[in-house]
Coordinates of N, CA and C in Angstrom, one line a residue:
M1 N 115.1 134.8 81.0 CA 114.9 136.8 80.9 C 114.4 137.5 80.3
D2 N 112.9 138.5 80.2 CA 112.7 138.9 79.6 C 113.3 140.3 78.8
Y3 N 112.8 140.9 77.8 CA 113.6 141.9 76.7 C 113.7 143.0 77.9
F4 N 113.0 143.8 78.5 CA 113.0 144.8 79.5 C 113.5 144.7 80.6
T5 N 113.9 143.7 81.0 CA 114.7 142.8 82.2 C 116.1 143.8 81.5
K6 N 116.2 142.3 80.8 CA 117.5 142.6 80.2 C 118.2 144.3 80.4
R7 N 117.0 145.0 79.3 CA 117.2 146.9 79.8 C 117.9 147.3 81.1
R8 N 117.0 147.2 82.0 CA 117.2 147.4 83.2 C 118.2 147.0 83.2
I9 N 119.1 145.7 82.9 CA 120.5 145.6 83.4 C 121.5 146.3 83.0
L10 N 121.0 146.2 81.8 CA 122.1 147.2 80.5 C 122.1 149.0 81.1
H11 N 121.0 149.2 81.4 CA 121.0 150.5 82.0 C 121.6 150.6 82.7
F12 N 121.8 149.8 83.8 CA 122.8 150.3 85.2 C 124.1 150.3 84.9
F13 N 124.9 149.8 83.2 CA 125.9 150.0 83.0 C 126.3 151.3 81.6
F14 N 125.1 151.2 80.9 CA 125.2 151.6 79.7 C 124.1 152.3 80.0
P15 N 124.0 153.9 80.6 CA 122.6 154.3 81.0 C 122.4 155.0 78.9
N16 N 121.1 154.3 79.2 CA 120.4 155.1 77.8 C 120.2 156.1 77.7
R17 N 120.7 156.3 76.5 CA 120.6 158.1 76.0 C 119.4 158.1 74.9
C18 N 118.8 159.7 74.7 CA 118.6 159.5 73.5 C 119.1 159.5 72.3
P19 N 118.8 158.8 71.0 CA 119.6 159.0 70.1 C 120.0 159.5 68.9
V20 N 118.9 161.4 68.9 CA 119.4 162.1 68.1 C 120.2 163.2 68.9
C21 N 120.2 163.4 70.3 CA 120.8 164.4 70.8 C 121.5 164.4 72.6
G22 N 121.5 162.8 72.5 CA 122.4 161.9 73.9 C 121.8 162.1 75.0
E23 N 120.9 162.9 75.5 CA 120.6 163.2 76.6 C 120.3 161.4 77.2
I24 N 120.6 161.3 78.8 CA 120.3 160.1 79.2 C 119.0 160.3 79.5
L25 N 118.2 159.2 79.1 CA 116.9 158.3 79.7 C 116.2 157.9 80.4
H26 N 115.4 157.3 81.2 CA 114.7 156.0 81.8 C 115.2 155.5 80.8
C27 N 115.3 154.1 81.1 CA 115.5 152.6 80.7 C 115.2 152.1 79.7
N28 N 113.4 153.0 79.7 CA 112.7 152.0 78.5 C 112.3 153.2 77.4
D29 N 112.6 154.2 77.9 CA 112.3 155.4 77.1 C 112.7 155.7 75.4
K30 N 112.4 156.2 74.6 CA 112.9 156.1 73.2 C 113.7 157.2 72.6
F31 N 112.7 158.0 73.5 CA 113.5 159.9 72.8 C 113.1 160.6 74.0
C32 N 114.4 161.9 74.1 CA 113.9 162.8 75.4 C 113.2 164.0 74.3
E33 N 112.5 164.2 75.8 CA 110.8 164.8 75.9 C 111.2 166.4 74.3
K34 N 112.7 166.8 74.2 CA 112.2 167.9 73.2 C 112.8 167.7 72.2
C35 N 113.6 166.1 71.8 CA 113.7 165.8 70.5 C 112.1 164.9 69.6
T36 N 111.6 164.9 70.8 CA 110.2 164.1 70.7 C 109.1 165.3 70.0
E37 N 109.2 166.3 70.8 CA 108.6 167.6 70.2 C 108.9 168.3 69.0
N38 N 110.5 167.9 69.0 CA 110.8 168.9 67.4 C 110.9 167.6 66.5
I39 N 110.8 166.5 66.0 CA 110.8 165.2 65.4 C 109.7 165.8 64.8
E40 N 109.2 165.4 63.1 CA 108.6 165.8 62.1 C 108.1 164.5 62.0
Y41 N 106.6 164.4 61.7 CA 105.7 163.2 61.4 C 105.2 163.0 60.0
Y42 N 105.9 161.8 59.2 CA 105.5 161.4 58.1 C 103.8 161.1 58.0
D43 N 103.2 162.0 57.4 CA 101.7 161.8 57.2 C 101.4 162.0 55.5
G44 N 102.4 161.5 54.4 CA 102.3 161.6 53.1 C 101.4 160.0 52.7
D45 N 101.3 160.2 50.9 CA 100.1 159.2 50.5 C 101.4 158.5 49.7
F46 N 102.5 158.1 50.2 CA 103.3 157.4 48.9 C 103.6 156.0 48.7
K47 N 103.7 155.7 47.3 CA 102.8 154.6 47.2 C 104.1 153.3 46.0
I48 N 104.4 151.6 46.5 CA 105.5 151.6 45.8 C 104.5 150.7 45.1
N49 N 105.3 150.5 44.3 CA 104.8 149.5 42.8 C 104.7 148.3 43.3
G50 N 103.5 148.0 43.1 CA 103.4 145.9 43.1 C 103.0 145.5 45.0
A51 N 103.5 147.2 46.1 CA 102.9 146.9 47.4 C 101.2 147.4 47.8
V52 N 101.3 146.5 48.3 CA 99.4 146.8 48.8 C 99.8 147.9 49.4
S53 N 101.1 148.2 50.2 CA 101.2 149.8 51.4 C 102.0 149.8 51.0
F54 N 102.3 151.5 51.5 CA 103.8 151.6 52.5 C 103.1 152.3 53.5
N55 N 103.8 152.4 54.5 CA 103.6 153.6 55.8 C 105.0 154.1 55.8
A56 N 105.5 154.8 56.9 CA 106.6 155.4 57.5 C 106.3 156.1 58.7
F57 N 107.2 156.7 59.5 CA 106.9 157.1 61.1 C 106.9 158.7 61.2
Y58 N 108.6 158.7 60.6 CA 109.2 159.9 60.4 C 109.6 160.7 59.2
V59 N 109.6 161.8 59.1 CA 110.6 162.1 58.0 C 111.4 162.4 58.1
Y60 N 112.2 162.3 57.3 CA 114.0 162.0 57.1 C 114.2 163.6 57.1
N61 N 114.5 164.3 58.4 CA 115.5 165.5 57.7 C 116.9 165.5 59.4
E62 N 117.3 166.9 59.4 CA 118.3 166.6 60.6 C 117.1 166.8 62.0
K63 N 116.4 166.5 62.0 CA 115.9 166.6 63.2 C 115.7 164.9 63.8
I64 N 115.9 164.0 62.1 CA 116.0 162.6 63.0 C 117.4 161.7 62.6
N65 N 117.8 161.9 61.9 CA 118.7 161.6 60.9 C 119.8 161.1 61.2
S66 N 120.7 161.7 63.0 CA 121.8 161.6 63.6 C 121.2 159.7 64.4
A67 N 120.1 159.7 64.3 CA 119.4 158.7 64.8 C 119.4 157.4 64.3
I68 N 119.5 157.5 62.6 CA 119.6 157.0 61.6 C 120.9 156.7 61.5
F69 N 122.4 157.7 61.6 CA 123.1 157.6 61.4 C 123.9 156.2 62.7
L70 N 123.0 157.3 64.1 CA 124.0 156.3 65.1 C 123.6 154.2 64.7
M71 N 122.5 153.8 64.7 CA 121.9 152.7 64.4 C 122.9 152.6 63.3
K72 N 123.4 152.7 62.5 CA 124.1 152.2 60.9 C 125.8 152.2 61.2
D73 N 125.6 152.9 62.4 CA 127.3 153.1 62.8 C 127.7 152.0 64.2
G74 N 126.2 151.8 64.7 CA 125.8 150.7 65.8 C 127.1 151.5 67.3
I75 N 126.8 152.2 67.9 CA 126.8 153.5 68.2 C 126.0 153.8 69.2
C76 N 125.0 154.6 69.2 CA 124.1 154.1 70.4 C 123.4 153.2 70.4
G77 N 123.0 152.2 71.2 CA 122.3 150.8 71.6 C 120.7 151.4 71.5
N78 N 120.3 152.6 71.0 CA 119.3 152.9 71.7 C 118.0 153.2 70.5
A79 N 119.2 153.3 69.4 CA 118.4 154.1 68.0 C 117.7 153.3 67.7
D80 N 118.0 151.8 67.4 CA 117.3 150.4 66.9 C 115.9 150.2 67.9
F81 N 116.0 150.4 69.6 CA 114.6 150.3 70.0 C 113.7 151.4 69.6
A82 N 114.3 152.9 69.9 CA 113.6 153.6 69.7 C 112.6 153.7 68.0
L83 N 113.6 153.6 67.2 CA 113.0 153.6 66.2 C 112.2 152.4 65.4
G84 N 112.6 151.1 65.8 CA 111.8 150.0 65.4 C 110.6 149.8 65.8
T85 N 110.7 150.4 67.7 CA 109.8 150.4 68.2 C 108.5 151.2 67.9
E86 N 109.1 152.8 67.7 CA 107.7 153.5 67.0 C 106.8 153.3 65.8
L87 N 107.7 153.1 64.7 CA 107.4 152.3 63.8 C 106.3 151.4 63.9
A88 N 107.2 150.1 64.5 CA 105.5 148.9 65.1 C 104.6 149.3 65.6
E89 N 104.8 150.2 66.1 CA 103.2 150.2 66.8 C 102.9 151.5 65.9
H90 N 103.6 152.0 65.4 CA 102.1 153.1 63.8 C 101.8 152.0 63.3
L91 N 102.7 150.4 62.7 CA 102.6 150.1 61.8 C 100.5 149.5 62.3
I92 N 100.5 149.2 64.1 CA 99.3 148.1 64.7 C 98.7 149.4 64.2
K93 N 98.8 150.5 64.3 CA 97.5 151.3 64.2 C 96.9 151.7 63.2
K94 N 98.2 151.7 61.8 CA 97.3 151.6 60.7 C 96.5 150.2 60.1
G95 N 96.9 149.3 61.8 CA 96.1 147.8 60.9 C 96.4 146.9 59.8
V96 N 98.3 147.2 59.7 CA 99.4 146.7 58.5 C 99.2 144.9 59.3
K97 N 98.7 143.8 58.7 CA 99.3 142.1 59.1 C 100.0 141.5 58.1
A98 N 100.3 141.2 58.9 CA 101.6 140.1 57.9 C 101.8 138.6 58.5
D99 N 102.3 137.7 57.6 CA 102.9 136.7 58.4 C 104.4 136.3 58.4
I100 N 105.1 137.6 58.0 CA 106.3 137.2 58.1 C 107.2 138.8 57.7
I101 N 108.2 138.7 58.4 CA 108.8 140.2 58.1 C 110.1 140.2 57.8
I102 N 110.3 140.9 56.2 CA 111.6 140.5 55.5 C 112.3 142.7 55.8
P103 N 113.9 141.4 56.5 CA 114.4 143.2 55.9 C 115.1 143.8 54.8
V104 N 115.2 144.5 54.6 CA 115.9 145.0 53.0 C 117.5 144.5 52.7
P105 N 117.5 143.2 51.9 CA 119.5 143.1 52.6 C 120.5 143.7 52.0
M106 N 121.3 143.2 52.3 CA 122.9 144.2 52.1 C 123.8 142.6 51.9
T107 N 124.3 143.6 50.7 CA 125.7 142.2 50.6 C 126.6 141.8 51.7
K108 N 126.7 140.1 51.2 CA 127.8 139.7 52.3 C 129.2 140.6 53.0
S109 N 129.6 140.9 51.0 CA 130.9 142.2 52.2 C 130.5 143.6 52.5
A110 N 129.0 143.9 52.3 CA 129.0 145.5 53.0 C 128.4 145.7 54.9
I111 N 128.0 144.0 54.7 CA 127.6 143.5 56.2 C 129.1 143.3 57.0
R112 N 130.5 143.0 56.1 CA 131.4 142.0 56.5 C 132.0 143.8 57.3
K113 N 131.4 144.6 56.1 CA 132.3 146.5 56.4 C 131.4 146.5 57.9
R114 N 130.4 146.7 57.6 CA 129.6 147.5 58.8 C 130.0 146.7 60.2
G115 N 129.2 145.4 60.1 CA 129.5 144.2 61.3 C 128.1 143.8 61.2
F116 N 127.1 144.7 60.7 CA 125.9 143.7 61.0 C 125.1 145.1 59.6
N117 N 123.5 144.0 59.5 CA 122.1 145.3 58.7 C 121.4 145.7 59.4
Q118 N 121.7 147.8 59.6 CA 120.5 147.7 60.7 C 119.0 148.0 59.9
S119 N 118.7 146.6 59.0 CA 117.2 146.7 58.8 C 116.7 145.6 59.6
I120 N 117.4 144.9 59.7 CA 117.8 143.7 60.9 C 117.5 143.8 62.2
L121 N 118.0 144.9 62.3 CA 118.0 145.4 63.4 C 116.2 146.1 63.8
L122 N 115.8 146.9 62.8 CA 115.1 147.3 63.4 C 113.8 145.9 63.1
G123 N 113.9 145.0 62.2 CA 112.9 144.1 62.3 C 113.2 142.9 63.4
R124 N 114.1 143.0 64.5 CA 113.9 142.7 65.7 C 113.2 142.9 66.1
Q125 N 113.3 144.4 66.7 CA 112.2 145.0 67.1 C 110.7 145.1 66.9
L126 N 110.3 144.9 65.5 CA 109.0 144.6 64.7 C 108.8 143.5 65.2
E127 N 109.7 142.5 65.2 CA 109.4 141.6 65.5 C 108.5 140.9 66.8
R128 N 109.2 141.8 68.0 CA 108.8 141.8 69.0 C 107.9 142.5 69.5
V129 N 107.1 143.4 68.9 CA 106.3 144.4 69.0 C 105.0 144.0 68.6
M130 N 105.3 143.5 67.2 CA 103.8 142.7 66.9 C 103.6 141.5 66.4
N131 N 104.8 140.5 66.7 CA 104.9 139.5 67.2 C 104.4 138.5 65.7
I132 N 105.5 139.3 65.1 CA 105.2 138.5 63.6 C 106.5 137.8 63.0
P133 N 107.2 136.5 62.6 CA 108.5 136.6 62.9 C 109.1 137.2 61.4
L134 N 110.8 137.0 61.9 CA 111.3 137.8 61.2 C 112.2 136.7 60.2
Y135 N 112.1 136.9 59.1 CA 113.2 135.8 59.0 C 114.2 136.6 57.1
A136 N 115.9 136.9 58.3 CA 116.3 137.3 57.6 C 117.4 137.5 56.4
D137 N 117.2 136.1 56.3 CA 118.6 135.3 55.0 C 117.7 135.1 53.6
I138 N 116.0 135.1 53.9 CA 115.6 134.5 52.8 C 115.3 135.5 51.5
V139 N 115.7 137.5 51.5 CA 115.8 137.8 50.2 C 118.0 137.9 50.5
R140 N 118.2 138.0 49.7 CA 119.7 138.1 49.3 C 119.8 139.4 48.3
K141 N 120.8 139.4 48.6 CA 121.5 141.0 47.7 C 123.0 140.7 47.2
I142 N 122.8 139.9 46.1 CA 123.6 139.0 45.2 C 124.9 140.2 44.6
R143 N 124.8 140.9 44.5 CA 125.8 141.8 43.8 C 126.2 142.9 44.4
S144 N 126.7 143.7 44.2 CA 127.2 145.2 44.4 C 126.5 146.3 44.1
T145 N 126.4 147.0 44.8 CA 125.5 148.3 43.7 C 126.4 149.0 44.0
S146 N 125.8 150.7 43.1 CA 126.3 152.2 43.3 C 125.6 152.6 44.6
A147 N 125.6 153.8 45.1 CA 125.0 154.2 46.5 C 124.0 154.9 46.1
Q148 N 122.9 154.2 45.4 CA 121.2 154.9 45.5 C 121.3 156.6 45.3
K149 N 121.8 157.1 46.6 CA 121.6 158.7 46.5 C 122.4 159.1 45.6
T150 N 123.7 158.6 44.7 CA 124.1 159.4 44.0 C 124.1 159.5 43.0
L151 N 122.7 158.1 42.8 CA 121.9 158.4 41.2 C 120.8 159.0 40.8
S152 N 120.1 159.5 39.5 CA 119.0 159.6 39.3 C 117.8 158.6 39.5
R153 N 116.8 158.9 39.8 CA 115.4 158.0 39.4 C 115.5 157.1 38.6
D154 N 115.6 157.5 37.1 CA 115.8 155.9 35.9 C 117.3 155.5 36.2
E155 N 118.0 156.1 37.1 CA 119.6 155.4 37.1 C 119.2 154.2 37.9
R156 N 118.6 154.7 39.2 CA 118.6 153.6 40.3 C 117.8 152.6 39.9
L157 N 116.4 152.4 38.8 CA 115.8 151.5 39.1 C 116.5 150.5 38.4
V158 N 118.0 150.9 36.9 CA 118.7 150.1 36.1 C 119.4 149.6 37.4
N159 N 120.4 150.4 38.0 CA 121.2 150.1 39.2 C 120.8 148.8 40.1
L160 N 119.1 148.3 39.9 CA 118.7 147.5 41.3 C 118.7 146.1 40.8
K161 N 118.2 146.1 38.8 CA 117.8 144.9 38.5 C 118.5 143.8 38.5
N162 N 118.2 142.5 39.0 CA 119.0 141.4 39.3 C 119.6 141.5 40.5
A163 N 119.9 142.3 41.4 CA 120.8 142.5 42.7 C 120.3 141.8 43.8
F164 N 119.2 141.4 43.0 CA 118.6 140.4 44.8 C 117.8 139.3 43.9
E165 N 117.5 137.9 44.8 CA 116.7 136.8 44.3 C 116.6 136.6 45.9
V166 N 115.3 135.1 45.5 CA 114.8 134.4 47.3 C 115.1 133.2 46.9
S167 N 116.0 133.1 48.6 CA 116.7 132.1 48.5 C 115.2 130.5 48.7
Q168 N 113.9 130.7 49.2 CA 113.5 130.3 50.0 C 112.2 130.3 49.8
T169 N 112.2 129.7 48.7 CA 110.0 130.7 47.9 C 109.1 129.5 48.7
E170 N 109.4 128.4 48.9 CA 108.1 127.2 50.3 C 108.2 128.4 51.5
I171 N 109.0 128.9 51.6 CA 108.7 130.0 53.3 C 107.9 131.4 52.9
I172 N 107.9 131.7 51.7 CA 107.3 133.1 51.4 C 105.9 132.8 50.5
R173 N 106.1 131.4 49.7 CA 104.7 131.5 49.1 C 103.6 131.4 49.5
G174 N 102.8 132.3 49.0 CA 101.3 132.4 49.4 C 101.3 133.5 50.7
K175 N 102.4 134.5 51.3 CA 102.4 134.5 52.3 C 102.3 136.0 52.1
S176 N 102.0 137.0 52.9 CA 101.9 138.2 53.5 C 103.0 138.6 54.1
V177 N 103.6 139.9 53.4 CA 105.4 139.7 53.5 C 105.0 141.2 54.3
L178 N 106.0 141.8 55.0 CA 106.1 142.3 55.3 C 108.0 142.9 54.9
L179 N 107.7 144.1 54.1 CA 109.7 144.5 53.7 C 109.2 145.9 54.5
I180 N 110.5 145.6 55.3 CA 111.3 146.9 56.0 C 112.4 147.8 55.6
D181 N 112.7 148.8 55.5 CA 114.5 149.9 55.7 C 114.0 150.4 56.3
D182 N 114.9 151.3 56.6 CA 115.3 152.1 57.0 C 114.7 153.7 56.8
V183 N 115.2 153.8 56.0 CA 114.8 154.8 55.4 C 114.4 155.0 53.5
C184 N 113.8 155.8 53.2 CA 113.0 155.4 51.9 C 113.3 156.8 51.0
T185 N 113.6 156.9 50.3 CA 113.8 158.0 49.1 C 112.4 158.1 48.0
T186 N 112.7 157.2 47.1 CA 112.2 157.5 46.0 C 111.8 155.8 46.4
G187 N 112.4 155.0 46.9 CA 111.5 153.7 47.1 C 111.7 152.7 46.0
S188 N 112.6 152.6 45.1 CA 113.3 151.7 43.8 C 114.0 150.9 44.8
T189 N 114.1 150.9 46.0 CA 114.7 149.5 46.5 C 113.7 148.6 47.0
L190 N 112.6 149.3 47.5 CA 111.1 148.4 48.0 C 110.7 147.8 46.8
A191 N 110.3 148.7 45.7 CA 109.9 148.0 44.9 C 110.6 147.0 43.9
E192 N 111.6 147.3 43.5 CA 113.0 145.7 43.5 C 112.7 144.6 44.0
I193 N 112.8 144.7 45.1 CA 112.3 143.8 46.2 C 110.6 143.0 46.2
T194 N 110.3 144.3 46.2 CA 108.2 143.1 46.5 C 108.3 142.5 44.6
E195 N 108.7 143.4 43.4 CA 108.5 142.7 42.5 C 108.9 140.8 42.8
V196 N 110.4 141.0 43.3 CA 110.6 139.9 43.5 C 110.0 139.4 44.0
L197 N 109.7 139.9 45.0 CA 108.9 138.7 45.9 C 107.8 138.3 45.5
M198 N 106.4 139.1 45.0 CA 106.1 138.2 43.9 C 105.9 137.9 42.7
K199 N 107.2 137.9 42.6 CA 107.8 136.5 41.6 C 108.0 135.6 41.8
S200 N 108.0 135.3 43.3 CA 108.1 134.3 44.0 C 107.6 133.4 44.6
G201 N 106.0 134.4 44.1 CA 105.3 133.3 45.3 C 104.9 134.1 45.9
A202 N 104.5 135.3 46.6 CA 104.6 135.7 48.2 C 103.2 136.4 47.4
N203 N 102.0 136.2 48.5 CA 100.4 136.8 48.4 C 100.3 138.2 47.9
E204 N 101.3 138.6 49.3 CA 101.0 140.2 49.0 C 101.9 141.2 49.6
V205 N 103.0 142.1 49.7 CA 103.8 142.8 50.1 C 103.0 144.3 50.7
H206 N 103.8 144.7 51.8 CA 103.1 145.5 52.2 C 105.3 146.7 53.0
C207 N 105.2 147.6 52.2 CA 106.3 147.9 52.6 C 106.5 149.2 53.5
A208 N 107.5 149.3 54.4 CA 107.7 150.6 55.1 C 108.8 150.7 55.4
A209 N 109.1 152.1 56.5 CA 110.7 152.3 57.2 C 110.3 153.8 57.3
C210 N 111.6 153.6 58.3 CA 111.6 154.5 60.3 C 111.2 155.7 59.4
C211 N 111.9 155.9 58.4 CA 111.7 157.9 57.8 C 111.3 157.7 56.2
K212 N 111.2 158.8 55.8 CA 110.5 158.6 54.7 C 111.0 160.5 54.2
T213 N 111.7 160.4 52.7 CA 112.1 161.6 52.5 C 111.5 162.4 52.0
L214 N 111.2 164.0 51.6 CA 109.5 164.5 51.0 C 110.9 165.1 49.9

């Protein structure tokens, strides 16, 4: 059974909804027409230290953040489909090519508390659309860190030092890596993991996030 057939069947029992406003949609729609018109699209020129490129599709603000919250809370099953599919199609248009996809990891305790890693949910959508394999456990977060949003830029850099490790260097050695996250603020997390990947033998790293703060 293919992916969209499963969506049609699930839609019969659990109608697909817009992850921003909750309006019922067609089974394969991403957002309702009104929210699609209201959402702001990112066109900035942000750079991540050490990365070949950075791309984001949406501006992170009140017009899209409910979809991010729903995805993190696991309430709206359409949020990862909508956000991930749009990001994947955007990356294809931008000409981003990679050998493997790696999601920003969470600690084991954080995953147990939430039940999943939202970056992995996004990664599965990118894997499906871009036809690039997702490796969800190559990069691990090996220690808990303070919430990045509570820290200054300099504090964020110190907070993340030695927080990540690559468990299987043979898989990324010589590869082009697409590193993904849901929201990028200062880029500190992406930059730290990029550095770890490059030191572990990656040929290059492309970074992407669904949303970028302004």
